[in-house]
Amino acid sequence: MSGVQMKPVEKIAFISGANRGIGKAIAIALLENGAKKVYAGARDVRSLHNLMSHYKDRLIPLELDVTHDNAIAQALNSARDTNILINNAGVLQAGGFFSKDTMDTFKTQLDVNVLGLMKLSNAFVDILKKNRPAAIINISSVAGLGNMPMIGTYSATKSTVHSITQGMRAELANEAVLVMGVYPGPIDTDMAKGVDIEKDSPENVAKNIVQALAEGKEDVFPDIMSKQVGKDYMQNPKGIERTFGQYVT
Ligand SMILES: NC(=O)c1ccc[n+]([C@@H]2O[C@H](COP(=O)([O-])OP(=O)(O)OC[C@H]3O[C@@H](n4cnc5c(N)ncnc54)[C@H](OP(=O)(O)O)[C@@H]3O)[C@@H](O)[C@H]2O)c1
């Protein structure tokens, strides 16, 4: 526990990749739980149409590609009252370190999953400190706790997000900014389409994130599979490496 507990009531959140999947579910969960406003980042703001018509002026659309420095600067200028930053935008490209095109796919994923998250966090950190109590929520993955070879490069980006989350938490330890790492298992979104495995819902993930915010939790395992992985990881990280290492294809 961090000591910073943030019930969503009257809070103002900024979410990257808020137009679908887990990001959209988090936007809805925050607004349904009393958030004053959600800044919804999307590469194409037209994809926010349904959210905008439902939540009216509590849902502020912002055009945001996290790989574009200018878009980040503009989003920051429009959202200076933010006190919860949610780094959710992500991409997954299958393949390991010896796969065809691995340098290209690794770079694409690093640009979004790692550098995009860092750039957005760096842009917002001063206003988060000013608007504290505040929170940064980084969406990693269970694949960030042990490498899954079929998505090996993606796993490496999510492992980096895990490490970044630890580092940010230490740097902000005296600033009343909760830094939360979220480690979902397979969730039923476009990203996991075609993966034949039991999946939890984005709505359940979002519900558990909102609850974790209110409790000030730092490490969040928000779905059926990740709850088990979280327990196993604490006891036996080498066991997770061996288990995940079987997911080669
Ligand atoms: N689904 C899973 O099983 C699972 C498990 C663990 C972790 N996660 C993580 O959860 C997060 C959300 O994933 P999801 O499952 O909701 O996937 P999703 O349905 O594929 O949504 C991905 C979101 O990221 C956005 N995005 C991609 N590239 C972007 C960029 N350059 N700039 C800004 N936004 C960008 C997408 O926008 P567009 O609509 O414009 O493409 C979309 O809103 C990701 O970080 C993912 O790695 C997912």
PDB file of C-alpha atoms and ligand atoms in Angstrom:
ATOM      1  CA  MET A   1       0.000   0.000   0.000  1.00  0.00           C
ATOM      2  CA  SER A   2       1.225   3.480  -0.910  1.00  0.00           C
ATOM      3  CA  GLY A   3      -0.557   5.663   1.606  1.00  0.00           C
ATOM      4  CA  VAL A   4      -2.198   7.513  -1.298  1.00  0.00           C
ATOM      5  CA  GLN A   5      -5.800   6.390  -1.668  1.00  0.00           C
ATOM      6  CA  MET A   6      -7.811   7.846  -4.516  1.00  0.00           C
ATOM      7  CA  LYS A   7     -11.546   7.309  -4.722  1.00  0.00           C
ATOM      8  CA  PRO A   8     -12.568   8.464  -8.223  1.00  0.00           C
ATOM      9  CA  VAL A   9     -15.221  10.893  -6.955  1.00  0.00           C
ATOM     10  CA  GLU A  10     -14.430  14.400  -8.241  1.00  0.00           C
ATOM     11  CA  LYS A  11     -11.089  13.224  -9.689  1.00  0.00           C
ATOM     12  CA  ILE A  12      -9.876  14.082 -13.181  1.00  0.00           C
ATOM     13  CA  ALA A  13      -8.267  11.335 -15.232  1.00  0.00           C
ATOM     14  CA  PHE A  14      -6.330  11.201 -18.475  1.00  0.00           C
ATOM     15  CA  ILE A  15      -6.288   7.883 -20.369  1.00  0.00           C
ATOM     16  CA  SER A  16      -4.255   7.002 -23.450  1.00  0.00           C
ATOM     17  CA  GLY A  17      -5.974   4.616 -25.867  1.00  0.00           C
ATOM     18  CA  ALA A  18      -9.386   5.312 -24.348  1.00  0.00           C
ATOM     19  CA  ASN A  19     -11.419   4.514 -27.446  1.00  0.00           C
ATOM     20  CA  ARG A  20     -11.617   0.730 -27.089  1.00  0.00           C
ATOM     21  CA  GLY A  21     -10.715  -2.286 -24.978  1.00  0.00           C
ATOM     22  CA  ILE A  22      -9.350  -1.826 -21.470  1.00  0.00           C
ATOM     23  CA  GLY A  23      -8.873   1.959 -21.837  1.00  0.00           C
ATOM     24  CA  LYS A  24     -12.516   2.496 -22.744  1.00  0.00           C
ATOM     25  CA  ALA A  25     -13.653   0.266 -19.867  1.00  0.00           C
ATOM     26  CA  ILE A  26     -11.499   2.275 -17.423  1.00  0.00           C
ATOM     27  CA  ALA A  27     -12.992   5.547 -18.713  1.00  0.00           C
ATOM     28  CA  ILE A  28     -16.511   4.214 -18.140  1.00  0.00           C
ATOM     29  CA  ALA A  29     -15.697   2.773 -14.704  1.00  0.00           C
ATOM     30  CA  LEU A  30     -14.178   6.062 -13.518  1.00  0.00           C
ATOM     31  CA  LEU A  31     -17.096   8.129 -14.799  1.00  0.00           C
ATOM     32  CA  GLU A  32     -19.676   5.726 -13.359  1.00  0.00           C
ATOM     33  CA  ASN A  33     -17.886   5.975 -10.005  1.00  0.00           C
ATOM     34  CA  GLY A  34     -18.110   9.745  -9.833  1.00  0.00           C
ATOM     35  CA  ALA A  35     -15.030  11.054 -11.638  1.00  0.00           C
ATOM     36  CA  LYS A  36     -15.504  14.721 -12.464  1.00  0.00           C
ATOM     37  CA  LYS A  37     -13.940  14.428 -15.916  1.00  0.00           C
ATOM     38  CA  VAL A  38     -12.030  12.000 -18.116  1.00  0.00           C
ATOM     39  CA  TYR A  39      -9.680  13.166 -20.834  1.00  0.00           C
ATOM     40  CA  ALA A  40      -9.898  10.414 -23.418  1.00  0.00           C
ATOM     41  CA  GLY A  41      -6.840  10.132 -25.656  1.00  0.00           C
ATOM     42  CA  ALA A  42      -7.392   8.486 -29.041  1.00  0.00           C
ATOM     43  CA  ARG A  43      -5.535   8.484 -32.334  1.00  0.00           C
ATOM     44  CA  ASP A  44      -8.863   9.123 -34.077  1.00  0.00           C
ATOM     45  CA  VAL A  45     -11.262  11.100 -31.890  1.00  0.00           C
ATOM     46  CA  ARG A  46     -14.210   9.974 -34.042  1.00  0.00           C
ATOM     47  CA  SER A  47     -13.800   6.581 -32.383  1.00  0.00           C
ATOM     48  CA  LEU A  48     -14.867   8.250 -29.106  1.00  0.00           C
ATOM     49  CA  HIS A  49     -18.275   9.207 -30.493  1.00  0.00           C
ATOM     50  CA  ASN A  50     -20.349   6.820 -28.339  1.00  0.00           C
ATOM     51  CA  LEU A  51     -18.548   7.749 -25.124  1.00  0.00           C
ATOM     52  CA  MET A  52     -18.907  11.454 -25.917  1.00  0.00           C
ATOM     53  CA  SER A  53     -22.611  11.263 -26.609  1.00  0.00           C
ATOM     54  CA  HIS A  54     -23.219   9.291 -23.413  1.00  0.00           C
ATOM     55  CA  TYR A  55     -21.068  11.277 -20.978  1.00  0.00           C
ATOM     56  CA  LYS A  56     -21.335  14.699 -22.665  1.00  0.00           C
ATOM     57  CA  ASP A  57     -18.987  17.289 -21.166  1.00  0.00           C
ATOM     58  CA  ARG A  58     -17.480  14.878 -18.609  1.00  0.00           C
ATOM     59  CA  LEU A  59     -15.701  13.071 -21.462  1.00  0.00           C
ATOM     60  CA  ILE A  60     -13.163  15.291 -23.186  1.00  0.00           C
ATOM     61  CA  PRO A  61     -11.799  13.855 -26.445  1.00  0.00           C
ATOM     62  CA  LEU A  62      -8.137  14.524 -27.167  1.00  0.00           C
ATOM     63  CA  GLU A  63      -6.299  13.464 -30.293  1.00  0.00           C
ATOM     64  CA  LEU A  64      -3.283  11.537 -29.077  1.00  0.00           C
ATOM     65  CA  ASP A  65      -0.758   9.271 -30.704  1.00  0.00           C
ATOM     66  CA  VAL A  66       1.760   8.544 -27.936  1.00  0.00           C
ATOM     67  CA  THR A  67       4.586   8.367 -30.479  1.00  0.00           C
ATOM     68  CA  HIS A  68       3.984  12.012 -31.526  1.00  0.00           C
ATOM     69  CA  ASP A  69       5.723  14.569 -29.314  1.00  0.00           C
ATOM     70  CA  ASN A  70       3.549  17.456 -30.528  1.00  0.00           C
ATOM     71  CA  ALA A  71       0.349  15.565 -29.760  1.00  0.00           C
ATOM     72  CA  ILE A  72       1.590  14.884 -26.226  1.00  0.00           C
ATOM     73  CA  ALA A  73       2.438  18.561 -25.698  1.00  0.00           C
ATOM     74  CA  GLN A  74      -0.989  19.630 -26.961  1.00  0.00           C
ATOM     75  CA  ALA A  75      -2.786  17.041 -24.830  1.00  0.00           C
ATOM     76  CA  LEU A  76      -0.912  18.252 -21.752  1.00  0.00           C
ATOM     77  CA  ASN A  77      -1.930  21.845 -22.421  1.00  0.00           C
ATOM     78  CA  SER A  78      -5.575  20.824 -22.636  1.00  0.00           C
ATOM     79  CA  ALA A  79      -5.510  18.691 -19.502  1.00  0.00           C
ATOM     80  CA  ARG A  80      -3.591  20.593 -16.836  1.00  0.00           C
ATOM     81  CA  ASP A  81      -6.085  19.721 -14.101  1.00  0.00           C
ATOM     82  CA  THR A  82      -5.403  15.971 -14.409  1.00  0.00           C
ATOM     83  CA  ASN A  83      -4.683  14.065 -11.216  1.00  0.00           C
ATOM     84  CA  ILE A  84      -4.805  10.476 -12.493  1.00  0.00           C
ATOM     85  CA  LEU A  85      -2.698   9.539 -15.522  1.00  0.00           C
ATOM     86  CA  ILE A  86      -3.440   6.138 -17.039  1.00  0.00           C
ATOM     87  CA  ASN A  87      -0.812   4.825 -19.442  1.00  0.00           C
ATOM     88  CA  ASN A  88      -2.942   2.273 -21.264  1.00  0.00           C
ATOM     89  CA  ALA A  89      -2.145   2.604 -25.006  1.00  0.00           C
ATOM     90  CA  GLY A  90      -0.338  -0.464 -26.256  1.00  0.00           C
ATOM     91  CA  VAL A  91       0.385  -2.676 -29.237  1.00  0.00           C
ATOM     92  CA  LEU A  92       1.191  -6.363 -29.488  1.00  0.00           C
ATOM     93  CA  GLN A  93       3.040  -7.954 -32.383  1.00  0.00           C
ATOM     94  CA  ALA A  94       3.618 -11.690 -32.136  1.00  0.00           C
ATOM     95  CA  GLY A  95       7.100 -13.148 -32.341  1.00  0.00           C
ATOM     96  CA  GLY A  96      10.277 -13.763 -30.400  1.00  0.00           C
ATOM     97  CA  PHE A  97      13.849 -12.516 -30.583  1.00  0.00           C
ATOM     98  CA  PHE A  98      14.837 -14.744 -33.509  1.00  0.00           C
ATOM     99  CA  SER A  99      11.609 -14.277 -35.494  1.00  0.00           C
ATOM    100  CA  LYS A 100      11.483 -12.725 -38.944  1.00  0.00           C
ATOM    101  CA  ASP A 101      11.321  -8.899 -38.786  1.00  0.00           C
ATOM    102  CA  THR A 102      12.004  -8.964 -35.054  1.00  0.00           C
ATOM    103  CA  MET A 103      13.958  -5.680 -35.052  1.00  0.00           C
ATOM    104  CA  ASP A 104      11.067  -3.857 -36.729  1.00  0.00           C
ATOM    105  CA  THR A 105       8.351  -5.326 -34.542  1.00  0.00           C
ATOM    106  CA  PHE A 106      10.367  -4.786 -31.366  1.00  0.00           C
ATOM    107  CA  LYS A 107      10.959  -1.147 -32.291  1.00  0.00           C
ATOM    108  CA  THR A 108       7.271  -0.525 -33.029  1.00  0.00           C
ATOM    109  CA  GLN A 109       6.273  -1.978 -29.679  1.00  0.00           C
ATOM    110  CA  LEU A 110       9.031  -0.147 -27.792  1.00  0.00           C
ATOM    111  CA  ASP A 111       7.936   3.148 -29.341  1.00  0.00           C
ATOM    112  CA  VAL A 112       4.367   2.767 -28.098  1.00  0.00           C
ATOM    113  CA  ASN A 113       4.521   0.551 -25.006  1.00  0.00           C
ATOM    114  CA  VAL A 114       7.703   1.955 -23.466  1.00  0.00           C
ATOM    115  CA  LEU A 115       8.737   5.304 -24.936  1.00  0.00           C
ATOM    116  CA  GLY A 116       5.132   6.489 -25.366  1.00  0.00           C
ATOM    117  CA  LEU A 117       4.445   5.707 -21.707  1.00  0.00           C
ATOM    118  CA  MET A 118       7.631   7.470 -20.601  1.00  0.00           C
ATOM    119  CA  LYS A 119       7.028  10.547 -22.723  1.00  0.00           C
ATOM    120  CA  LEU A 120       3.468  10.933 -21.479  1.00  0.00           C
ATOM    121  CA  SER A 121       4.540  10.434 -17.861  1.00  0.00           C
ATOM    122  CA  ASN A 122       7.371  12.944 -18.180  1.00  0.00           C
ATOM    123  CA  ALA A 123       5.029  15.473 -19.742  1.00  0.00           C
ATOM    124  CA  PHE A 124       2.470  15.092 -16.921  1.00  0.00           C
ATOM    125  CA  VAL A 125       4.620  14.572 -13.830  1.00  0.00           C
ATOM    126  CA  ASP A 126       4.839  18.217 -12.757  1.00  0.00           C
ATOM    127  CA  ILE A 127       1.122  18.835 -13.005  1.00  0.00           C
ATOM    128  CA  LEU A 128       0.443  15.556 -11.166  1.00  0.00           C
ATOM    129  CA  LYS A 129       2.673  16.745  -8.326  1.00  0.00           C
ATOM    130  CA  LYS A 130       0.876  20.097  -8.342  1.00  0.00           C
ATOM    131  CA  ASN A 131      -2.588  18.458  -8.354  1.00  0.00           C
ATOM    132  CA  ARG A 132      -1.757  15.834  -5.730  1.00  0.00           C
ATOM    133  CA  PRO A 133      -2.876  13.515  -4.321  1.00  0.00           C
ATOM    134  CA  ALA A 134      -2.350  11.986  -7.714  1.00  0.00           C
ATOM    135  CA  ALA A 135      -1.683   8.691  -9.454  1.00  0.00           C
ATOM    136  CA  ILE A 136       0.129   7.214 -12.420  1.00  0.00           C
ATOM    137  CA  ILE A 137      -1.292   3.868 -13.541  1.00  0.00           C
ATOM    138  CA  ASN A 138       0.883   1.851 -15.903  1.00  0.00           C
ATOM    139  CA  ILE A 139      -0.714  -1.083 -17.718  1.00  0.00           C
ATOM    140  CA  SER A 140       1.917  -3.810 -17.928  1.00  0.00           C
ATOM    141  CA  SER A 141       0.947  -7.498 -18.309  1.00  0.00           C
ATOM    142  CA  VAL A 142       1.554 -10.885 -16.720  1.00  0.00           C
ATOM    143  CA  ALA A 143       3.830 -11.291 -19.753  1.00  0.00           C
ATOM    144  CA  GLY A 144       5.990  -8.597 -18.164  1.00  0.00           C
ATOM    145  CA  LEU A 145       6.696 -10.883 -15.200  1.00  0.00           C
ATOM    146  CA  GLY A 146       7.899 -13.835 -17.273  1.00  0.00           C
ATOM    147  CA  ASN A 147       8.720 -14.015 -20.954  1.00  0.00           C
ATOM    148  CA  MET A 148       6.209 -15.730 -23.268  1.00  0.00           C
ATOM    149  CA  PRO A 149       8.252 -16.708 -26.340  1.00  0.00           C
ATOM    150  CA  MET A 150       5.310 -16.538 -28.764  1.00  0.00           C
ATOM    151  CA  ILE A 151       5.063 -12.847 -27.854  1.00  0.00           C
ATOM    152  CA  GLY A 152       8.650 -12.511 -26.691  1.00  0.00           C
ATOM    153  CA  THR A 153       9.353  -8.946 -27.800  1.00  0.00           C
ATOM    154  CA  TYR A 154       5.991  -7.738 -26.455  1.00  0.00           C
ATOM    155  CA  SER A 155       6.839  -9.442 -23.132  1.00  0.00           C
ATOM    156  CA  ALA A 156      10.142  -7.570 -23.062  1.00  0.00           C
ATOM    157  CA  THR A 157       8.370  -4.221 -23.488  1.00  0.00           C
ATOM    158  CA  LYS A 158       5.957  -5.077 -20.675  1.00  0.00           C
ATOM    159  CA  SER A 159       8.847  -6.186 -18.457  1.00  0.00           C
ATOM    160  CA  THR A 160      10.379  -2.779 -19.096  1.00  0.00           C
ATOM    161  CA  VAL A 161       7.091  -1.167 -18.088  1.00  0.00           C
ATOM    162  CA  HIS A 162       7.285  -3.162 -14.830  1.00  0.00           C
ATOM    163  CA  SER A 163      10.789  -1.858 -14.174  1.00  0.00           C
ATOM    164  CA  ILE A 164       9.835   1.705 -15.119  1.00  0.00           C
ATOM    165  CA  THR A 165       6.900   1.479 -12.709  1.00  0.00           C
ATOM    166  CA  GLN A 166       9.203   0.476  -9.855  1.00  0.00           C
ATOM    167  CA  GLY A 167      11.605   3.299 -10.694  1.00  0.00           C
ATOM    168  CA  MET A 168       8.867   5.922 -10.975  1.00  0.00           C
ATOM    169  CA  ARG A 169       7.444   4.770  -7.647  1.00  0.00           C
ATOM    170  CA  ALA A 170      10.797   5.224  -5.942  1.00  0.00           C
ATOM    171  CA  GLU A 171      11.364   8.639  -7.531  1.00  0.00           C
ATOM    172  CA  LEU A 172       7.915   9.847  -6.479  1.00  0.00           C
ATOM    173  CA  ALA A 173       7.876   8.200  -3.045  1.00  0.00           C
ATOM    174  CA  ASN A 174       7.712  11.536  -1.194  1.00  0.00           C
ATOM    175  CA  GLU A 175       5.360  13.289  -3.590  1.00  0.00           C
ATOM    176  CA  ALA A 176       1.907  11.842  -2.699  1.00  0.00           C
ATOM    177  CA  VAL A 177       1.716  10.299  -6.167  1.00  0.00           C
ATOM    178  CA  LEU A 178       0.572   6.673  -6.202  1.00  0.00           C
ATOM    179  CA  VAL A 179       2.398   4.708  -8.915  1.00  0.00           C
ATOM    180  CA  MET A 180       0.375   1.601  -9.737  1.00  0.00           C
ATOM    181  CA  GLY A 181       1.482  -1.294 -11.935  1.00  0.00           C
ATOM    182  CA  VAL A 182      -1.337  -3.346 -13.460  1.00  0.00           C
ATOM    183  CA  TYR A 183      -0.565  -6.869 -14.666  1.00  0.00           C
ATOM    184  CA  PRO A 184      -3.521  -8.283 -16.606  1.00  0.00           C
ATOM    185  CA  GLY A 185      -3.741 -11.820 -17.958  1.00  0.00           C
ATOM    186  CA  PRO A 186      -5.690 -12.522 -21.169  1.00  0.00           C
ATOM    187  CA  ILE A 187      -8.529 -10.019 -21.552  1.00  0.00           C
ATOM    188  CA  ASP A 188     -11.302 -10.113 -24.127  1.00  0.00           C
ATOM    189  CA  THR A 189     -10.300  -7.169 -26.341  1.00  0.00           C
ATOM    190  CA  ASP A 190      -9.132  -6.765 -29.950  1.00  0.00           C
ATOM    191  CA  MET A 191      -5.551  -7.335 -28.765  1.00  0.00           C
ATOM    192  CA  ALA A 192      -6.290 -10.887 -27.630  1.00  0.00           C
ATOM    193  CA  LYS A 193      -8.627 -11.691 -30.536  1.00  0.00           C
ATOM    194  CA  GLY A 194      -7.781 -15.079 -31.990  1.00  0.00           C
ATOM    195  CA  VAL A 195      -6.014 -16.280 -28.836  1.00  0.00           C
ATOM    196  CA  ASP A 196      -7.808 -19.453 -27.824  1.00  0.00           C
ATOM    197  CA  ILE A 197      -7.641 -19.158 -24.042  1.00  0.00           C
ATOM    198  CA  GLU A 198     -10.101 -18.255 -21.289  1.00  0.00           C
ATOM    199  CA  LYS A 199     -10.312 -14.479 -21.035  1.00  0.00           C
ATOM    200  CA  ASP A 200     -11.660 -12.107 -18.428  1.00  0.00           C
ATOM    201  CA  SER A 201     -13.612  -8.980 -19.394  1.00  0.00           C
ATOM    202  CA  PRO A 202     -12.200  -5.445 -19.720  1.00  0.00           C
ATOM    203  CA  GLU A 203     -15.036  -4.336 -17.436  1.00  0.00           C
ATOM    204  CA  ASN A 204     -13.761  -6.586 -14.639  1.00  0.00           C
ATOM    205  CA  VAL A 205     -10.222  -5.251 -15.120  1.00  0.00           C
ATOM    206  CA  ALA A 206     -11.515  -1.681 -14.934  1.00  0.00           C
ATOM    207  CA  LYS A 207     -13.595  -2.393 -11.824  1.00  0.00           C
ATOM    208  CA  ASN A 208     -10.567  -3.835 -10.046  1.00  0.00           C
ATOM    209  CA  ILE A 209      -8.353  -0.904 -11.044  1.00  0.00           C
ATOM    210  CA  VAL A 210     -10.879   1.575  -9.646  1.00  0.00           C
ATOM    211  CA  GLN A 211     -11.052  -0.416  -6.402  1.00  0.00           C
ATOM    212  CA  ALA A 212      -7.246  -0.614  -6.227  1.00  0.00           C
ATOM    213  CA  LEU A 213      -7.045   3.178  -6.640  1.00  0.00           C
ATOM    214  CA  ALA A 214      -9.400   3.659  -3.712  1.00  0.00           C
ATOM    215  CA  GLU A 215      -7.266   1.286  -1.624  1.00  0.00           C
ATOM    216  CA  GLY A 216      -3.935   2.781  -2.738  1.00  0.00           C
ATOM    217  CA  LYS A 217      -2.602  -0.534  -4.079  1.00  0.00           C
ATOM    218  CA  GLU A 218       0.704  -0.503  -5.947  1.00  0.00           C
ATOM    219  CA  ASP A 219       0.590  -3.915  -7.703  1.00  0.00           C
ATOM    220  CA  VAL A 220      -2.695  -4.949  -9.259  1.00  0.00           C
ATOM    221  CA  PHE A 221      -3.597  -8.359 -10.662  1.00  0.00           C
ATOM    222  CA  PRO A 222      -7.034  -7.539 -12.039  1.00  0.00           C
ATOM    223  CA  ASP A 223      -8.441 -10.761 -13.516  1.00  0.00           C
ATOM    224  CA  ILE A 224      -8.817 -14.489 -12.937  1.00  0.00           C
ATOM    225  CA  MET A 225      -5.503 -15.632 -14.427  1.00  0.00           C
ATOM    226  CA  SER A 226      -3.366 -12.774 -13.164  1.00  0.00           C
ATOM    227  CA  LYS A 227      -4.509 -13.243  -9.570  1.00  0.00           C
ATOM    228  CA  GLN A 228      -2.985 -16.737  -9.646  1.00  0.00           C
ATOM    229  CA  VAL A 229       0.127 -15.582 -11.560  1.00  0.00           C
ATOM    230  CA  GLY A 230       0.601 -12.773  -9.035  1.00  0.00           C
ATOM    231  CA  LYS A 231       0.616 -15.238  -6.139  1.00  0.00           C
ATOM    232  CA  ASP A 232       2.972 -17.636  -7.953  1.00  0.00           C
ATOM    233  CA  TYR A 233       5.295 -14.804  -8.995  1.00  0.00           C
ATOM    234  CA  MET A 234       5.720 -13.660  -5.387  1.00  0.00           C
ATOM    235  CA  GLN A 235       6.619 -17.199  -4.289  1.00  0.00           C
ATOM    236  CA  ASN A 236       8.504 -18.611  -7.272  1.00  0.00           C
ATOM    237  CA  PRO A 237       9.464 -16.340 -10.198  1.00  0.00           C
ATOM    238  CA  LYS A 238      11.533 -19.144 -11.768  1.00  0.00           C
ATOM    239  CA  GLY A 239       8.364 -21.267 -11.898  1.00  0.00           C
ATOM    240  CA  ILE A 240       6.640 -18.492 -13.887  1.00  0.00           C
ATOM    241  CA  GLU A 241       9.589 -18.411 -16.311  1.00  0.00           C
ATOM    242  CA  ARG A 242       9.261 -22.181 -16.854  1.00  0.00           C
ATOM    243  CA  THR A 243       5.479 -22.119 -17.228  1.00  0.00           C
ATOM    244  CA  PHE A 244       5.401 -19.146 -19.617  1.00  0.00           C
ATOM    245  CA  GLY A 245       8.395 -20.566 -21.506  1.00  0.00           C
ATOM    246  CA  GLN A 246       6.120 -23.345 -22.742  1.00  0.00           C
ATOM    247  CA  TYR A 247       4.078 -20.823 -24.769  1.00  0.00           C
ATOM    248  CA  VAL A 248       6.342 -21.044 -27.797  1.00  0.00           C
ATOM    249  CA  THR A 249       3.675 -21.034 -30.522  1.00  0.00           C
TER     250      THR A 249
HETATM  251  N1  LIG B   1      -5.973  -7.706 -23.919  1.00  0.00           N
HETATM  252  C1  LIG B   1      -5.085  -8.363 -23.192  1.00  0.00           C
HETATM  253  O1  LIG B   1      -5.126  -9.605 -23.103  1.00  0.00           O
HETATM  254  C2  LIG B   1      -4.049  -7.604 -22.395  1.00  0.00           C
HETATM  255  C3  LIG B   1      -3.342  -8.312 -21.399  1.00  0.00           C
HETATM  256  C4  LIG B   1      -2.356  -7.636 -20.669  1.00  0.00           C
HETATM  257  C5  LIG B   1      -2.097  -6.305 -20.919  1.00  0.00           C
HETATM  258  N2  LIG B   1      -2.809  -5.639 -21.893  1.00  0.00           N
HETATM  259  C6  LIG B   1      -2.474  -4.225 -22.109  1.00  0.00           C
HETATM  260  O2  LIG B   1      -3.634  -3.443 -21.893  1.00  0.00           O
HETATM  261  C7  LIG B   1      -3.533  -2.220 -22.652  1.00  0.00           C
HETATM  262  C8  LIG B   1      -4.812  -2.047 -23.454  1.00  0.00           C
HETATM  263  O3  LIG B   1      -4.905  -3.114 -24.373  1.00  0.00           O
HETATM  264  P1  LIG B   1      -6.289  -3.669 -24.941  1.00  0.00           P
HETATM  265  O4  LIG B   1      -6.350  -5.105 -24.614  1.00  0.00           O
HETATM  266  O5  LIG B   1      -7.393  -2.774 -24.566  1.00  0.00           O
HETATM  267  O6  LIG B   1      -5.957  -3.581 -26.505  1.00  0.00           O
HETATM  268  P2  LIG B   1      -6.731  -2.953 -27.742  1.00  0.00           P
HETATM  269  O7  LIG B   1      -8.184  -3.235 -27.642  1.00  0.00           O
HETATM  270  O8  LIG B   1      -5.957  -3.429 -28.915  1.00  0.00           O
HETATM  271  O9  LIG B   1      -6.544  -1.380 -27.550  1.00  0.00           O
HETATM  272  C9  LIG B   1      -5.281  -0.793 -27.667  1.00  0.00           C
HETATM  273  C10 LIG B   1      -5.449   0.710 -27.495  1.00  0.00           C
HETATM  274  O10 LIG B   1      -4.159   1.320 -27.631  1.00  0.00           O
HETATM  275  C11 LIG B   1      -4.259   2.359 -28.598  1.00  0.00           C
HETATM  276  N3  LIG B   1      -2.995   2.634 -29.286  1.00  0.00           N
HETATM  277  C12 LIG B   1      -2.227   1.798 -30.016  1.00  0.00           C
HETATM  278  N4  LIG B   1      -1.163   2.446 -30.523  1.00  0.00           N
HETATM  279  C13 LIG B   1      -1.260   3.734 -30.078  1.00  0.00           C
HETATM  280  C14 LIG B   1      -0.476   4.903 -30.251  1.00  0.00           C
HETATM  281  N5  LIG B   1       0.642   4.909 -30.997  1.00  0.00           N
HETATM  282  N6  LIG B   1      -0.880   6.056 -29.640  1.00  0.00           N
HETATM  283  C15 LIG B   1      -2.012   6.075 -28.889  1.00  0.00           C
HETATM  284  N7  LIG B   1      -2.825   5.015 -28.724  1.00  0.00           N
HETATM  285  C16 LIG B   1      -2.440   3.865 -29.297  1.00  0.00           C
HETATM  286  C17 LIG B   1      -5.318   1.858 -29.576  1.00  0.00           C
HETATM  287  O11 LIG B   1      -5.770   2.927 -30.389  1.00  0.00           O
HETATM  288  P3  LIG B   1      -6.351   2.688 -31.905  1.00  0.00           P
HETATM  289  O12 LIG B   1      -7.787   2.293 -31.736  1.00  0.00           O
HETATM  290  O13 LIG B   1      -6.140   3.988 -32.573  1.00  0.00           O
HETATM  291  O14 LIG B   1      -5.517   1.578 -32.502  1.00  0.00           O
HETATM  292  C18 LIG B   1      -6.339   1.312 -28.587  1.00  0.00           C
HETATM  293  O15 LIG B   1      -7.095   2.362 -28.044  1.00  0.00           O
HETATM  294  C19 LIG B   1      -2.282  -2.363 -23.515  1.00  0.00           C
HETATM  295  O16 LIG B   1      -1.215  -1.675 -22.908  1.00  0.00           O
HETATM  296  C20 LIG B   1      -2.020  -3.865 -23.497  1.00  0.00           C
HETATM  297  O17 LIG B   1      -0.685  -4.176 -23.754  1.00  0.00           O
HETATM  298  C21 LIG B   1      -3.774  -6.258 -22.618  1.00  0.00           C
END
